[in-house]
Short mmCIF file of C-alpha atoms (C1' of nucleotides) in Angstrom, two decimals:
data_model
loop_
_atom_site.label_atom_id
_atom_site.label_comp_id
_atom_site.label_asym_id
_atom_site.label_seq_id
_atom_site.Cartn_x
_atom_site.Cartn_y
_atom_site.Cartn_z
CA UNK A 51 41.09 -12.47 32.82
CA UNK A 52 39.93 -15.87 31.65
CA UNK A 53 41.85 -18.04 33.99
CA UNK A 54 40.20 -21.36 33.20
CA UNK A 55 42.69 -23.93 32.02
CA UNK A 56 40.56 -25.01 29.12
CA UNK A 57 42.89 -27.47 27.49
CA UNK A 58 43.38 -29.45 30.64
CA UNK A 59 39.71 -29.52 31.42
CA UNK A 60 38.64 -30.37 27.91
CA UNK A 61 40.81 -33.43 27.44
CA UNK A 62 38.95 -36.65 26.93
CA UNK A 63 35.50 -35.24 26.37
CA UNK A 64 33.50 -36.52 23.42
CA UNK A 65 32.81 -34.07 20.63
CA UNK A 66 29.04 -33.93 20.97
CA UNK A 67 29.40 -33.02 24.60
CA UNK A 68 31.95 -30.34 23.82
CA UNK A 69 29.69 -28.89 21.20
CA UNK A 70 26.66 -28.82 23.46
CA UNK A 71 28.53 -27.31 26.35
CA UNK A 72 30.17 -24.64 24.25
CA UNK A 73 26.93 -23.64 22.62
CA UNK A 74 25.24 -23.45 26.00
CA UNK A 75 28.08 -21.37 27.36
CA UNK A 76 27.97 -19.00 24.41
CA UNK A 77 24.21 -18.54 24.47
CA UNK A 78 24.28 -17.93 28.17
CA UNK A 79 27.01 -15.34 27.88
CA UNK A 80 25.29 -13.74 24.92
CA UNK A 81 22.03 -13.44 26.80
CA UNK A 82 23.74 -11.55 29.56
CA UNK A 83 25.60 -9.27 27.21
CA UNK A 84 22.62 -8.50 25.03
CA UNK A 85 20.46 -7.78 28.07
CA UNK A 86 23.04 -5.45 29.55
CA UNK A 87 24.15 -3.65 26.42
CA UNK A 88 21.59 -4.22 23.70
CA UNK A 89 22.30 -5.72 20.31
CA UNK A 90 24.43 -2.90 18.93
CA UNK A 91 26.16 -2.31 22.23
CA UNK A 92 27.33 -5.89 22.46
CA UNK A 93 30.52 -7.03 20.77
CA UNK A 94 31.26 -10.56 19.72
CA UNK A 95 34.53 -10.28 21.60
CA UNK A 96 32.78 -9.49 24.85
CA UNK A 97 30.55 -12.50 24.42
CA UNK A 98 33.55 -14.65 23.65
CA UNK A 99 35.40 -13.39 26.67
CA UNK A 100 32.41 -13.95 28.94
CA UNK A 101 32.10 -17.46 27.57
CA UNK A 102 35.80 -18.10 28.06
CA UNK A 103 36.49 -18.70 24.38
CA UNK A 104 38.38 -16.90 21.64
CA UNK A 105 36.25 -14.84 19.30
CA UNK A 106 36.62 -16.99 16.17
CA UNK A 107 35.38 -19.94 18.16
CA UNK A 108 32.12 -18.14 18.83
CA UNK A 109 31.77 -17.39 15.14
CA UNK A 110 32.49 -21.03 14.46
CA UNK A 111 29.33 -22.10 16.27
CA UNK A 112 27.17 -19.17 15.23
CA UNK A 113 27.86 -17.86 11.77
CA UNK A 114 27.29 -14.24 12.73
CA UNK A 115 26.42 -11.94 15.59
CA UNK A 116 22.94 -11.65 14.18
CA UNK A 117 22.61 -15.42 14.03
CA UNK A 118 23.56 -15.67 17.67
CA UNK A 119 21.09 -12.96 18.58
CA UNK A 120 18.34 -14.77 16.72
CA UNK A 121 19.17 -17.97 18.57
CA UNK A 122 18.95 -16.15 21.87
CA UNK A 123 15.66 -14.56 20.89
CA UNK A 124 14.20 -17.91 19.92
CA UNK A 125 14.88 -19.35 23.34
CA UNK A 126 13.34 -16.31 24.94
CA UNK A 127 10.18 -16.42 22.89
CA UNK A 128 9.58 -20.05 23.83
CA UNK A 129 9.99 -19.21 27.50
CA UNK A 130 7.64 -16.33 26.89
CA UNK A 131 4.76 -18.31 25.51
CA UNK A 132 4.94 -20.86 28.29
CA UNK A 133 3.73 -18.55 31.00
CA UNK A 134 0.68 -17.68 29.01
CA UNK A 135 -0.58 -21.22 29.08
CA UNK A 136 -2.81 -22.45 31.83
CA UNK A 137 -5.44 -19.80 31.52
CA UNK A 138 -8.63 -21.75 30.85
CA UNK A 139 -12.21 -20.65 30.58
CA UNK A 140 -13.30 -23.44 32.91
CA UNK A 141 -11.11 -22.30 35.78
CA UNK A 142 -12.40 -19.56 37.96
CA UNK A 143 -10.56 -16.24 37.47
CA UNK A 144 -10.03 -16.00 41.20
CA UNK A 145 -7.38 -18.69 41.11
CA UNK A 146 -6.43 -18.50 37.45
CA UNK A 147 -5.53 -14.82 37.47
CA UNK A 148 -3.60 -15.03 40.71
CA UNK A 149 -1.71 -17.99 39.33
CA UNK A 150 -0.92 -16.09 36.17
CA UNK A 151 0.38 -13.10 38.09
CA UNK A 152 2.51 -15.31 40.31
CA UNK A 153 3.93 -17.10 37.29
CA UNK A 154 4.70 -13.95 35.38
CA UNK A 155 6.34 -12.33 38.38
CA UNK A 156 8.41 -15.40 39.00
CA UNK A 157 9.54 -15.24 35.42
CA UNK A 158 10.57 -11.63 35.87
CA UNK A 159 12.55 -12.57 38.94
CA UNK A 160 14.17 -15.70 37.53
CA UNK A 161 14.81 -14.63 33.95
CA UNK A 162 15.20 -10.88 33.95
CA UNK A 163 17.64 -10.93 31.06
CA UNK A 164 15.15 -12.64 28.80
CA UNK A 165 12.60 -10.01 29.65
CA UNK A 166 15.01 -7.18 29.02
CA UNK A 167 16.09 -8.47 25.65
CA UNK A 168 12.50 -8.89 24.59
CA UNK A 169 11.58 -5.42 25.82
CA UNK A 170 14.50 -3.80 24.01
CA UNK A 171 13.58 -5.68 20.87
CA UNK A 172 10.01 -4.36 20.91
CA UNK A 173 11.17 -0.92 21.90
CA UNK A 174 13.37 -0.70 18.84
CA UNK A 175 10.76 -1.76 16.37
CA UNK A 176 10.92 -5.54 16.71
CA UNK A 177 13.18 -5.97 13.68
CA UNK A 178 13.82 -9.60 14.49
CA UNK A 179 10.55 -10.80 16.02
CA UNK A 180 7.89 -9.18 13.86
CA UNK A 181 6.83 -12.51 12.46
CA UNK A 182 6.61 -14.21 15.83
CA UNK A 183 4.47 -11.35 17.08
CA UNK A 184 2.07 -11.59 14.18
CA UNK A 185 1.91 -15.37 14.28
CA UNK A 186 2.26 -17.41 17.47
CA UNK A 187 2.06 -14.57 19.94
CA UNK A 188 -1.05 -13.10 18.39
CA UNK A 189 -2.74 -16.48 18.54
CA UNK A 190 -1.86 -16.80 22.22
CA UNK A 191 -3.13 -13.31 22.78
CA UNK A 192 -6.43 -13.97 21.06
CA UNK A 193 -6.91 -17.19 23.00
CA UNK A 194 -6.28 -15.50 26.31
CA UNK A 195 -8.60 -12.65 25.44
CA UNK A 196 -11.24 -15.24 24.57
CA UNK A 197 -10.85 -16.76 28.02
CA UNK A 198 -11.44 -13.36 29.59
CA UNK A 199 -14.55 -12.92 27.47
CA UNK A 200 -15.82 -16.29 28.55
CA UNK A 201 -15.38 -15.34 32.20
CA UNK A 202 -17.27 -12.14 31.57
CA UNK A 203 -20.06 -14.02 29.81
CA UNK A 204 -20.34 -16.36 32.77
CA UNK A 205 -20.68 -13.39 35.10
CA UNK A 206 -17.45 -14.30 36.88
CA UNK A 207 -15.96 -10.97 36.00
CA UNK A 208 -17.15 -7.45 35.22
CA UNK A 209 -17.29 -6.53 31.53
CA UNK A 210 -13.87 -4.93 31.36
CA UNK A 211 -11.89 -4.54 28.16
CA UNK A 212 -10.08 -7.87 27.89
CA UNK A 213 -7.32 -6.75 25.52
CA UNK A 214 -6.23 -3.90 27.73
CA UNK A 215 -6.54 -6.04 30.82
CA UNK A 216 -3.98 -8.38 29.35
CA UNK A 217 -1.74 -5.49 28.36
CA UNK A 218 -1.84 -4.25 31.91
CA UNK A 219 -1.05 -7.66 33.31
CA UNK A 220 1.96 -7.93 31.03
CA UNK A 221 3.20 -4.43 31.67
CA UNK A 222 2.90 -4.52 35.42
CA UNK A 223 4.51 -7.92 35.86
CA UNK A 224 7.22 -7.45 33.29
CA UNK A 225 8.28 -4.18 34.80
CA UNK A 226 9.64 -6.15 37.75
CA UNK A 227 12.35 -7.33 35.40
CA UNK A 228 12.79 -4.42 33.03
CA UNK A 229 12.65 -1.67 35.63
CA UNK A 230 14.04 -3.63 38.55
CA UNK A 231 16.97 -1.24 38.73
CA UNK A 232 14.70 1.76 39.12
CA UNK A 233 12.69 -0.05 41.78
CA UNK A 234 15.81 -0.99 43.68
CA UNK A 235 17.00 2.60 43.73
CA UNK A 236 13.62 4.02 44.72
CA UNK A 237 13.02 1.43 47.40
CA UNK A 238 16.55 1.84 48.68
CA UNK A 239 17.24 -1.86 48.29
CA UNK A 240 20.43 -3.54 47.25
CA UNK A 241 18.38 -6.22 45.53
CA UNK A 242 14.68 -6.89 45.20
CA UNK A 243 13.84 -9.36 47.94
CA UNK A 244 11.20 -12.05 48.18
CA UNK A 245 9.20 -9.64 50.29
CA UNK A 246 9.05 -7.18 47.43
CA UNK A 247 7.74 -9.82 45.10
CA UNK A 248 5.19 -10.90 47.68
CA UNK A 249 4.00 -7.33 47.95
CA UNK A 250 3.80 -7.13 44.19
CA UNK A 251 1.74 -10.32 44.04
CA UNK A 252 -0.61 -9.04 46.68
CA UNK A 253 -1.11 -5.62 45.15
CA UNK A 254 -1.49 -6.81 41.58
CA UNK A 255 -3.86 -9.58 42.52
CA UNK A 256 -5.93 -7.17 44.50
CA UNK A 257 -6.06 -4.57 41.75
CA UNK A 258 -6.99 -7.08 39.11
CA UNK A 259 -9.47 -9.23 41.02
CA UNK A 260 -11.17 -6.47 42.93
CA UNK A 261 -10.90 -4.09 40.00
CA UNK A 262 -12.56 -6.57 37.69
CA UNK A 263 -15.22 -7.49 40.18
CA UNK A 264 -13.99 -10.99 40.89
CA UNK A 265 -14.75 -12.08 44.43
CA UNK A 266 -11.48 -12.49 46.27
CA UNK A 267 -12.67 -14.70 49.14
CA UNK B 259 19.27 12.86 0.10
CA UNK B 260 19.41 16.18 1.88
CA UNK B 261 17.73 18.34 -0.71
CA UNK B 262 17.22 21.45 1.36
CA UNK B 263 18.99 24.43 -0.12
CA UNK B 264 20.40 25.50 3.18
CA UNK B 265 22.53 28.39 2.04
CA UNK B 266 19.62 30.10 0.35
CA UNK B 267 17.34 29.55 3.28
CA UNK B 268 19.87 30.57 5.90
CA UNK B 269 20.84 33.90 4.44
CA UNK B 270 20.11 36.89 6.59
CA UNK B 271 19.28 35.14 9.80
CA UNK B 272 20.90 36.38 13.00
CA UNK B 273 23.41 34.08 14.64
CA UNK B 274 21.53 33.44 17.85
CA UNK B 275 18.54 32.31 15.87
CA UNK B 276 20.61 30.04 13.70
CA UNK B 277 22.18 28.51 16.77
CA UNK B 278 18.90 27.91 18.49
CA UNK B 279 17.27 26.42 15.44
CA UNK B 280 20.15 24.12 14.66
CA UNK B 281 20.38 22.87 18.21
CA UNK B 282 16.65 22.22 18.26
CA UNK B 283 16.85 20.41 14.96
CA UNK B 284 19.73 18.27 16.15
CA UNK B 285 18.16 17.37 19.47
CA UNK B 286 14.91 16.50 17.77
CA UNK B 287 16.63 14.29 15.22
CA UNK B 288 18.76 12.71 17.93
CA UNK B 289 15.73 11.89 20.05
CA UNK B 290 14.16 10.01 17.17
CA UNK B 291 17.33 8.15 16.34
CA UNK B 292 18.14 7.20 19.92
CA UNK B 293 14.58 6.01 20.48
CA UNK B 294 14.59 3.88 17.35
CA UNK B 295 18.09 2.46 17.57
CA UNK B 296 19.39 2.94 21.09
CA UNK B 297 22.57 4.75 22.03
CA UNK B 298 25.04 2.32 20.50
CA UNK B 299 22.88 1.69 17.47
CA UNK B 300 22.74 5.36 16.60
CA UNK B 301 25.47 6.98 14.54
CA UNK B 302 26.33 10.64 14.58
CA UNK B 303 26.04 10.60 10.79
CA UNK B 304 22.46 9.38 10.92
CA UNK B 305 21.56 12.15 13.34
CA UNK B 306 23.27 14.68 11.12
CA UNK B 307 21.47 13.43 8.06
CA UNK B 308 18.11 13.46 9.82
CA UNK B 309 18.80 17.00 10.96
CA UNK B 310 19.86 18.05 7.48
CA UNK B 311 23.38 18.99 8.50
CA UNK B 312 26.86 17.63 7.86
CA UNK B 313 28.30 15.51 10.60
CA UNK B 314 31.01 17.91 11.79
CA UNK B 315 28.35 20.54 12.26
CA UNK B 316 26.58 18.32 14.77
CA UNK B 317 29.85 17.79 16.61
CA UNK B 318 30.33 21.54 16.54
CA UNK B 319 27.26 22.09 18.70
CA UNK B 320 27.65 19.00 20.83
CA UNK B 321 31.20 18.03 21.61
CA UNK B 322 30.52 14.32 21.42
CA UNK B 323 27.83 11.74 20.80
CA UNK B 324 27.67 11.15 24.53
CA UNK B 325 27.23 14.85 25.17
CA UNK B 326 24.33 14.95 22.76
CA UNK B 327 22.78 11.90 24.39
CA UNK B 328 23.08 13.53 27.79
CA UNK B 329 21.39 16.66 26.48
CA UNK B 330 18.53 14.58 25.13
CA UNK B 331 18.22 12.69 28.40
CA UNK B 332 18.09 15.91 30.37
CA UNK B 333 15.11 17.18 28.40
CA UNK B 334 13.38 13.87 28.85
CA UNK B 335 13.88 13.76 32.58
CA UNK B 336 12.37 17.20 32.98
CA UNK B 337 9.34 16.13 30.99
CA UNK B 338 9.23 13.07 33.14
CA UNK B 339 9.02 14.81 36.44
CA UNK B 340 6.30 17.14 35.29
CA UNK B 341 3.61 14.50 35.02
CA UNK B 342 4.21 13.43 38.58
CA UNK B 343 3.20 16.81 39.93
CA UNK B 344 -0.36 17.57 40.85
CA UNK B 345 -0.89 14.65 43.15
CA UNK B 346 -1.84 16.26 46.45
CA UNK B 347 -3.00 14.77 49.68
CA UNK B 348 -5.88 17.24 49.87
CA UNK B 349 -7.40 16.17 46.57
CA UNK B 350 -9.59 13.13 46.59
CA UNK B 351 -7.99 10.11 44.91
CA UNK B 352 -11.10 9.66 42.81
CA UNK B 353 -10.19 12.64 40.65
CA UNK B 354 -6.48 12.83 41.37
CA UNK B 355 -5.68 9.28 40.28
CA UNK B 356 -7.83 9.47 37.17
CA UNK B 357 -6.12 12.73 36.26
CA UNK B 358 -2.72 11.17 36.80
CA UNK B 359 -3.56 8.22 34.58
CA UNK B 360 -4.89 10.49 31.87
CA UNK B 361 -1.80 12.65 32.04
CA UNK B 362 0.61 9.75 31.93
CA UNK B 363 -1.20 8.12 29.04
CA UNK B 364 -1.24 11.37 27.12
CA UNK B 365 2.47 11.59 27.66
CA UNK B 366 2.93 8.09 26.27
CA UNK B 367 0.89 9.03 23.24
CA UNK B 368 2.48 12.43 22.61
CA UNK B 369 6.09 11.71 23.51
CA UNK B 370 6.70 8.03 22.89
CA UNK B 371 10.32 8.59 21.95
CA UNK B 372 11.09 10.16 25.30
CA UNK B 373 9.55 7.20 27.03
CA UNK B 374 11.47 4.71 24.93
CA UNK B 375 14.81 6.36 25.51
CA UNK B 376 14.20 6.44 29.23
CA UNK B 377 13.10 2.81 29.26
CA UNK B 378 16.14 1.68 27.31
CA UNK B 379 18.35 3.65 29.64
CA UNK B 380 16.97 1.93 32.73
CA UNK B 381 16.96 -1.41 31.00
CA UNK B 382 20.67 -1.17 30.34
CA UNK B 383 21.67 -0.22 33.84
CA UNK B 384 20.98 3.53 33.79
CA UNK B 385 24.63 4.42 33.12
CA UNK B 386 23.75 8.05 32.47
CA UNK B 387 20.83 8.73 34.83
CA UNK B 388 21.85 6.98 38.01
CA UNK B 389 22.27 10.26 39.82
CA UNK B 390 18.94 11.66 38.70
CA UNK B 391 17.26 8.47 39.88
CA UNK B 392 18.83 8.67 43.29
CA UNK B 393 18.23 12.38 43.64
CA UNK B 394 15.25 14.22 42.14
CA UNK B 395 13.28 11.18 41.03
CA UNK B 396 13.55 9.48 44.39
CA UNK B 397 12.29 12.63 46.08
CA UNK B 398 9.32 12.79 43.72
CA UNK B 399 8.69 9.13 44.37
CA UNK B 400 8.77 9.54 48.12
CA UNK B 401 6.45 12.51 47.95
CA UNK B 402 3.92 10.68 45.83
CA UNK B 403 4.06 7.66 48.08
CA UNK B 404 3.43 9.98 51.01
CA UNK B 405 0.31 11.27 49.29
CA UNK B 406 -0.95 7.72 48.89
CA UNK B 407 -0.30 7.07 52.55
CA UNK B 408 -2.20 10.20 53.48
CA UNK B 409 -5.18 9.02 51.45
CA UNK B 410 -5.05 5.69 53.18
CA UNK B 411 -4.85 7.35 56.57
CA UNK B 412 -7.91 9.42 55.73
CA UNK B 413 -9.80 6.30 54.81
CA UNK B 414 -10.15 7.43 51.20
CA UNK B 415 -8.34 4.36 50.00
CA UNK B 416 -7.74 0.79 51.17
CA UNK B 417 -4.38 0.13 52.81
CA UNK B 418 -2.59 -1.05 49.71
CA UNK B 419 1.16 -0.97 49.27
CA UNK B 420 1.79 2.56 48.01
CA UNK B 421 5.21 1.95 46.46
CA UNK B 422 4.02 -0.91 44.33
CA UNK B 423 0.87 0.95 43.42
CA UNK B 424 3.00 3.68 41.92
CA UNK B 425 5.19 1.14 40.14
CA UNK B 426 2.08 -0.35 38.61
CA UNK B 427 0.76 3.01 37.53
CA UNK B 428 4.05 3.79 35.85
CA UNK B 429 4.40 0.43 34.19
CA UNK B 430 0.90 0.20 32.84
CA UNK B 431 0.79 3.73 31.46
CA UNK B 432 4.31 3.76 30.10
CA UNK B 433 3.76 0.53 28.25
CA UNK B 434 1.45 2.41 25.90
CA UNK B 435 4.58 4.09 24.57
CA UNK B 436 7.24 1.43 24.97
CA UNK B 437 5.16 -1.49 23.79
CA UNK B 438 2.90 0.39 21.41
CA UNK B 439 4.23 -1.66 18.54
CA UNK B 440 3.27 -4.91 20.19
CA UNK B 441 -0.16 -3.55 20.97
CA UNK B 442 -0.67 -2.40 17.41
CA UNK B 443 0.20 -5.82 16.06
CA UNK B 444 -1.93 -7.70 18.58
CA UNK B 445 -4.92 -5.40 18.14
CA UNK B 446 -4.51 -5.51 14.38
CA UNK B 447 -4.31 -1.72 14.21
CA UNK B 448 -2.22 0.38 11.91
CA UNK B 449 -1.84 2.93 14.67
CA UNK B 450 -3.18 3.20 18.21
CA UNK B 451 -6.29 5.35 17.94
CA UNK B 452 -7.94 7.69 20.42
CA UNK B 453 -10.40 4.91 21.13
CA UNK B 454 -7.61 2.68 22.33
CA UNK B 455 -6.37 5.31 24.70
CA UNK B 456 -9.90 5.91 25.96
CA UNK B 457 -10.22 2.21 26.64
CA UNK B 458 -6.90 2.25 28.43
CA UNK B 459 -8.01 5.18 30.58
CA UNK B 460 -11.22 3.45 31.47
CA UNK B 461 -9.67 0.12 32.33
CA UNK B 462 -6.76 1.51 34.31
CA UNK B 463 -8.94 3.92 36.23
CA UNK B 464 -11.33 1.14 37.05
CA UNK B 465 -8.60 -1.25 38.17
CA UNK B 466 -6.90 1.32 40.34
CA UNK B 467 -9.91 3.02 41.88
CA UNK B 468 -12.03 -0.05 42.40
CA UNK B 469 -9.01 -2.17 43.23
CA UNK B 470 -7.92 0.28 45.91
CA UNK B 471 -11.39 0.70 47.28
CA UNK B 472 -11.92 4.26 46.15
CA UNK B 473 -15.55 5.00 45.45
CA UNK B 474 -15.94 5.66 41.73
CA UNK B 475 -19.24 7.54 41.95
"C1'" DC C 51 34.20 48.26 4.13
"C1'" DC C 52 37.11 46.22 7.41
"C1'" DA C 53 38.25 43.43 11.52
"C1'" DT C 54 36.44 39.93 14.20
"C1'" DC C 55 33.53 36.55 15.66
"C1'" DT C 56 30.57 32.46 14.73
"C1'" DT C 57 29.16 28.85 11.75
"C1'" DC C 58 29.98 25.50 8.19
"C1'" DT C 59 32.22 21.65 5.73
"C1'" DG C 60 35.37 18.52 3.01
"C1'" DA C 61 39.11 15.81 3.98
"C1'" DC C 62 41.29 13.09 7.07
"C1'" DC C 63 42.53 9.81 10.99
"C1'" DA C 64 42.72 6.25 14.71
"C1'" DT C 65 40.12 2.82 16.63
"C1'" DT C 66 36.75 -0.60 16.90
"C1'" DT C 67 34.36 -4.35 15.13
"C1'" DG C 68 32.24 -8.17 12.50
"C1'" DG C 69 33.97 -11.51 10.01
"C1'" DT C 70 37.64 -14.66 7.32
"C1'" DC C 71 41.20 -18.09 6.84
"C1'" DA C 72 44.73 -21.35 7.07
"C1'" DA C 73 46.82 -24.18 9.79
"C1'" DA C 74 47.31 -26.55 14.26
"C1'" DA C 75 45.29 -29.50 17.72
"C1'" DG C 76 42.07 -32.65 19.41
"C1'" DG C 77 38.79 -36.56 18.77
"C1'" DT C 78 36.90 -40.67 16.16
"C1'" DT C 79 36.84 -44.89 13.79
"C1'" DA C 80 38.58 -48.88 11.46
"C1'" DT D 184 48.30 -46.31 13.93
"C1'" DA D 185 46.53 -44.00 10.00
"C1'" DA D 186 43.02 -41.50 7.65
"C1'" DC D 187 39.40 -38.45 8.59
"C1'" DC D 188 36.51 -35.82 11.11
"C1'" DT D 189 35.55 -31.58 14.35
"C1'" DT D 190 37.27 -27.92 17.12
"C1'" DT D 191 40.53 -24.22 18.28
"C1'" DT D 192 43.19 -20.10 17.47
"C1'" DG D 193 46.45 -16.37 15.97
"C1'" DA D 194 46.77 -13.34 12.37
"C1'" DC D 195 44.53 -10.60 9.32
"C1'" DC D 196 41.13 -7.49 6.73
"C1'" DA D 197 37.58 -4.27 5.05
"C1'" DA D 198 34.10 -1.36 6.64
"C1'" DA D 199 32.10 1.65 9.86
"C1'" DT D 200 32.42 5.12 13.16
"C1'" DG D 201 33.56 8.87 16.55
"C1'" DG D 202 36.11 12.58 16.36
"C1'" DT D 203 39.66 16.36 14.49
"C1'" DC D 204 41.15 20.26 11.84
"C1'" DA D 205 42.14 23.86 8.76
"C1'" DG D 206 40.20 26.86 6.14
"C1'" DA D 207 35.97 28.73 3.72
"C1'" DA D 208 31.71 31.22 4.31
"C1'" DG D 209 28.55 33.92 6.77
"C1'" DA D 210 27.22 37.35 10.41
"C1'" DT D 211 28.24 41.42 13.36
"C1'" DG D 212 29.76 45.88 14.92
"C1'" DG D 213 32.11 50.01 14.13
#
DNA sequence: CCATCTTCTGACCATTTGGTCAAAAGGTTA
DNA sequence: TAACCTTTTGACCAAATGGTCAGAAGATGG
């Protein structure tokens, strides 16, 4: 069902551009497929079809299915680490935590496939991201936990367990991507609307700030 | 590597018992495999091997891989619904919510595979549990939400969004099964210990009760 | 002990799938 | 335009996998 007249469209484009565009197309298609069907459930053919290319062409750019998956994962992990930035000990948790929640929820809304792929990867034993977990992500984790401790030391926050607080923040925000389907069904929505995300922001912010003894103002 | 001398061991056992034991063995092995590798990533052979039976024997009890998966899912869903019971409008949220959190966390600790299979199923579009979601689970959901509303009406709880409160409870407790690996790595633990679960109970209870304006005593 | 039912299992098969390859086609550069 | 890249693609292959089947082995009831 790939109706695009590729040959016609591709005439006269420089090679570098072709390469970049094809790779983008493939990665994008792969992300969707992997999110929907998991690594094992995804076939190279289905990715190729979704990208509008013949299968060997996909294997031409990425040596193997695993290589493609790794490439997709890499992109995702970078996106992942971004949202964790901008939590600083100097900022007051009142704004910092709300901002973090907003950012994480936005990520769940805008990049649900990334979240799903990451979740499935962890779920199944993190065979491809073990190292990233132990290295960069752990550092980020420790830094963020340190910020929480600093807030506690300054009396800006009750002495709650900082590690588990961060786990809870991750879990509750990420679930708006991973379990969006369940939420849709249970809320009787066709799609999660902005309203739903606003409600999520409000509830989560309230639970965290009030629950940790941060004045909400 | 299946070293069990089956023939010797199986002599003299009545048929019904054999049947029951084999089915149990198979389902148990399947649950592990599906949790670790997902539906597509699991082979009937691997289940058979883990159950200590030849492959055709597995297909003898369950007509197909899909049939076996459905059987596993059914068990899981029943387990699932159980923990949601025992939230009643008459009870005070102070004890009821803590009890719920404890129960859910215990479930994550004791049956992580069930949780993982369910999570993966939702993640990938719930192809096999759509109906259960729309039927029994939605009813349970609505009932629980109604309990929250009743608490709010009685002034036992601040007027928070009850649907999202339940989502958050689910997400944060379930993550102790689904993302246990990530937690282990980030906490530098070999395994999650009782202490970790105690900390989780304390933090979650605090966030929810204090965050929702329930007096903690 | 015999007839009958259930369980077990090696051998086999059709399909799917990741991956290869050679050759054609398109693009680049002098 | 000619020599030399890179990209595209149909045809093909070996391995893995879900599932079948016929017949052996075990259990049951009279």
